[in-house]
Coordinates of C-alpha atoms in Angstrom, one line a residue:
M531 CA 109.6 -77.8 -69.7
I532 CA 107.2 -76.4 -67.1
A533 CA 106.2 -79.9 -66.0
M534 CA 109.9 -80.9 -65.5
L535 CA 110.4 -77.7 -63.5
N536 CA 107.4 -78.5 -61.4
F537 CA 108.7 -82.0 -60.8
I538 CA 112.1 -80.7 -59.7
E539 CA 110.4 -78.2 -57.4
L540 CA 108.3 -81.0 -55.8
A541 CA 111.4 -83.2 -55.4
T542 CA 113.4 -80.4 -53.8
A543 CA 110.5 -79.5 -51.4
T544 CA 110.2 -83.2 -50.5
V545 CA 113.9 -83.5 -49.7
F546 CA 113.8 -80.4 -47.7
A547 CA 110.7 -81.7 -45.7
V548 CA 112.5 -85.0 -45.0
A549 CA 115.5 -83.1 -43.7
V550 CA 113.4 -80.9 -41.5
A551 CA 111.5 -83.9 -40.1
A552 CA 114.8 -85.7 -39.4
V553 CA 116.1 -82.7 -37.5
F554 CA 112.9 -82.3 -35.6
S555 CA 112.9 -86.0 -34.6
W556 CA 116.5 -85.8 -33.4
V557 CA 115.8 -82.6 -31.4
S558 CA 112.7 -84.2 -29.8
L559 CA 114.7 -87.3 -28.9
R560 CA 117.5 -85.2 -27.3
I561 CA 114.9 -83.2 -25.3
A562 CA 113.2 -86.4 -24.1
F563 CA 116.6 -87.7 -22.9
L564 CA 117.4 -84.5 -21.2
L565 CA 114.0 -84.5 -19.4
M566 CA 114.6 -88.1 -18.3
Q567 CA 118.1 -87.6 -17.0
P568 CA 117.1 -86.3 -13.5
A569 CA 115.0 -89.4 -13.0
T570 CA 117.9 -91.7 -13.7
A571 CA 120.6 -89.6 -11.9
R572 CA 119.3 -90.3 -8.4
D573 CA 121.1 -93.1 -6.6
L574 CA 118.6 -94.8 -4.4
A575 CA 119.7 -97.4 -1.9
P576 CA 118.0 -100.7 -2.5
R577 CA 115.3 -101.6 0.0
T578 CA 116.4 -104.4 2.4
D579 CA 113.0 -104.9 4.1
L580 CA 112.5 -108.2 2.4
A581 CA 116.0 -109.5 3.2
R582 CA 115.6 -108.5 6.9
G583 CA 112.1 -110.1 7.0
T584 CA 113.5 -113.3 5.5
A585 CA 116.3 -113.4 8.0
Q586 CA 113.9 -112.9 10.9
L587 CA 111.7 -115.7 9.6
A588 CA 114.7 -118.0 9.3
R589 CA 115.7 -117.2 12.9
A590 CA 112.1 -117.8 14.1
Y591 CA 111.8 -121.2 12.4
A592 CA 115.3 -122.2 13.4
A593 CA 114.5 -121.6 17.1
N594 CA 111.4 -123.9 16.9
R595 CA 113.3 -126.8 15.5

């Protein structure tokens, strides 16, 4: 009887530990997403240096032909 009670106690503690680990994992994931949000919220204009440089090169080569 005592062995069965110990097994039930162990099973209950394991289920409780799994639930706590799942909640901790979910909270950690939410915190990570909240910390990442400012980095993704900025709307940066794309750099057009390469496009301008390509257009300038095309004009330079077109003038020589």
